[in-house]
PDB file of C-alpha atoms in Angstrom:
ATOM      1  CA  TRP A  28     -10.261   8.285   4.753  1.00 58.00           C
ATOM      2  CA  LYS A  29      -8.696   9.933   7.921  1.00 62.00           C
ATOM      3  CA  ASP A  30     -11.702   7.758  10.034  1.00 70.00           C
ATOM      4  CA  LEU A  31     -10.572   4.638   8.641  1.00 72.00           C
ATOM      5  CA  ALA A  32      -6.904   4.937   8.001  1.00 78.00           C
ATOM      6  CA  GLY A  33      -4.058   6.689   9.857  1.00 83.00           C
ATOM      7  CA  HIS A  34      -1.464   5.639   6.888  1.00 90.00           C
ATOM      8  CA  ILE A  35      -1.622   4.373   3.203  1.00 92.00           C
ATOM      9  CA  ILE A  36       1.023   2.569   1.840  1.00 95.00           C
ATOM     10  CA  LEU A  37       1.158   1.938  -1.872  1.00 95.00           C
ATOM     11  CA  CYS A  38       3.386  -0.731  -3.451  1.00 94.00           C
ATOM     12  CA  GLN A  39       4.045  -1.881  -6.835  1.00 92.00           C
ATOM     13  CA  VAL A  40       2.286  -5.232  -7.848  1.00 89.00           C
ATOM     14  CA  GLN A  41       4.346  -7.464 -10.281  1.00 83.00           C
ATOM     15  CA  SER A  42       1.670  -7.114 -13.003  1.00 83.00           C
ATOM     16  CA  THR A  43       1.171  -5.832 -16.423  1.00 84.00           C
ATOM     17  CA  ARG A  44      -2.230  -4.732 -15.580  1.00 85.00           C
ATOM     18  CA  ALA A  45      -1.271  -2.500 -12.450  1.00 84.00           C
ATOM     19  CA  ARG A  46      -1.292   0.989 -12.366  1.00 88.00           C
ATOM     20  CA  SER A  47       2.089   2.404 -11.176  1.00 91.00           C
ATOM     21  CA  ALA A  48       2.393   2.801  -7.266  1.00 92.00           C
ATOM     22  CA  GLU A  49       3.633   6.086  -8.335  1.00 94.00           C
ATOM     23  CA  GLU A  50       0.759   7.317 -10.153  1.00 94.00           C
ATOM     24  CA  LEU A  51      -1.417   6.118  -7.294  1.00 93.00           C
ATOM     25  CA  TYR A  52       0.723   7.765  -4.702  1.00 94.00           C
ATOM     26  CA  HIS A  53       0.568  11.603  -6.238  1.00 95.00           C
ATOM     27  CA  ALA A  54      -3.283  11.000  -6.771  1.00 94.00           C
ATOM     28  CA  SER A  55      -3.414  10.029  -3.070  1.00 91.00           C
ATOM     29  CA  ARG A  56      -1.280  13.129  -2.073  1.00 92.00           C
ATOM     30  CA  SER A  57      -3.225  15.288  -4.533  1.00 94.00           C
ATOM     31  CA  MET A  58      -6.329  14.041  -2.162  1.00 90.00           C
ATOM     32  CA  ARG A  59      -4.505  14.849   1.016  1.00 89.00           C
ATOM     33  CA  LEU A  60      -4.441  11.627   1.956  1.00 88.00           C
ATOM     34  CA  PRO A  61      -1.646  10.183   4.019  1.00 89.00           C
ATOM     35  CA  ALA A  62       0.135   8.238   1.468  1.00 92.00           C
ATOM     36  CA  ARG A  63       3.638   6.586   1.662  1.00 95.00           C
ATOM     37  CA  LEU A  64       5.083   4.917  -1.296  1.00 96.00           C
ATOM     38  CA  VAL A  65       7.157   1.632  -0.405  1.00 96.00           C
ATOM     39  CA  ALA A  66       7.982   0.175  -4.021  1.00 90.00           C
ATOM     40  CA  ASP A  67       8.332  -3.450  -2.562  1.00 94.00           C
ATOM     41  CA  PRO A  68       5.564  -5.265  -1.306  1.00 93.00           C
ATOM     42  CA  CYS A  69       6.905  -7.112   1.284  1.00 94.00           C
ATOM     43  CA  GLU A  70       8.546  -4.225   2.628  1.00 96.00           C
ATOM     44  CA  ALA A  71       5.350  -2.116   2.359  1.00 96.00           C
ATOM     45  CA  LEU A  72       3.936  -4.575   4.637  1.00 95.00           C
ATOM     46  CA  GLU A  73       6.646  -4.621   7.283  1.00 96.00           C
ATOM     47  CA  VAL A  74       6.352  -0.854   7.210  1.00 97.00           C
ATOM     48  CA  ALA A  75       2.501  -0.945   7.409  1.00 95.00           C
ATOM     49  CA  ARG A  76       3.160  -3.156  10.699  1.00 95.00           C
ATOM     50  CA  ARG A  77       5.448  -1.137  12.279  1.00 95.00           C
ATOM     51  CA  LEU A  78       3.113   1.768  11.487  1.00 93.00           C
ATOM     52  CA  ALA A  79      -0.188   0.077  12.781  1.00 93.00           C
ATOM     53  CA  GLY A  80       1.825  -1.222  15.887  1.00 93.00           C
ATOM     54  CA  VAL A  81       0.881  -4.140  18.253  1.00 94.00           C
ATOM     55  CA  LYS A  82      -2.834  -3.455  18.748  1.00 92.00           C
ATOM     56  CA  GLY A  83      -3.422  -1.734  15.255  1.00 91.00           C
ATOM     57  CA  VAL A  84      -4.928  -3.179  12.020  1.00 91.00           C
ATOM     58  CA  VAL A  85      -3.358  -3.842   8.656  1.00 92.00           C
ATOM     59  CA  CYS A  86      -5.713  -4.199   5.346  1.00 90.00           C
ATOM     60  CA  VAL A  87      -3.690  -5.563   2.253  1.00 89.00           C
ATOM     61  CA  THR A  88      -6.035  -4.470  -1.135  1.00 85.00           C
ATOM     62  CA  GLY A  89      -5.650  -3.798  -4.394  1.00 81.00           C
ATOM     63  CA  SER A  90      -5.081  -6.905  -6.114  1.00 84.00           C
ATOM     64  CA  HIS A  91      -5.160 -10.782  -5.798  1.00 84.00           C
ATOM     65  CA  TYR A  92      -1.569 -10.624  -7.388  1.00 84.00           C
ATOM     66  CA  LEU A  93      -0.853  -8.406  -4.673  1.00 89.00           C
ATOM     67  CA  VAL A  94      -1.982 -10.740  -1.998  1.00 86.00           C
ATOM     68  CA  GLY A  95      -0.446 -13.581  -3.462  1.00 85.00           C
ATOM     69  CA  GLN A  96       2.817 -12.113  -3.781  1.00 85.00           C
ATOM     70  CA  LEU A  97       2.788 -11.553  -0.098  1.00 88.00           C
ATOM     71  CA  LEU A  98       1.252 -15.009   0.560  1.00 88.00           C
ATOM     72  CA  GLU A  99       4.143 -16.424  -1.366  1.00 86.00           C
ATOM     73  CA  LYS A 100       6.516 -15.190   1.247  1.00 76.00           C
TER      74      LYS A 100
END
């Protein structure tokens, strides 16, 4: 992961099937991944964009619910 991502931003998706962002955060930290918890998906995207900088890349992944939620905004 360290070669692929400098940061992992976890957020909560509006779905009853989704795992808790807090649960994923703790699992990520236990694996020593550079995780950060930002509950709101739109705010999480903004944090990711700031961290990536002008020449960086942001990859949104996890579920279609998350992507759909972000595209609505």
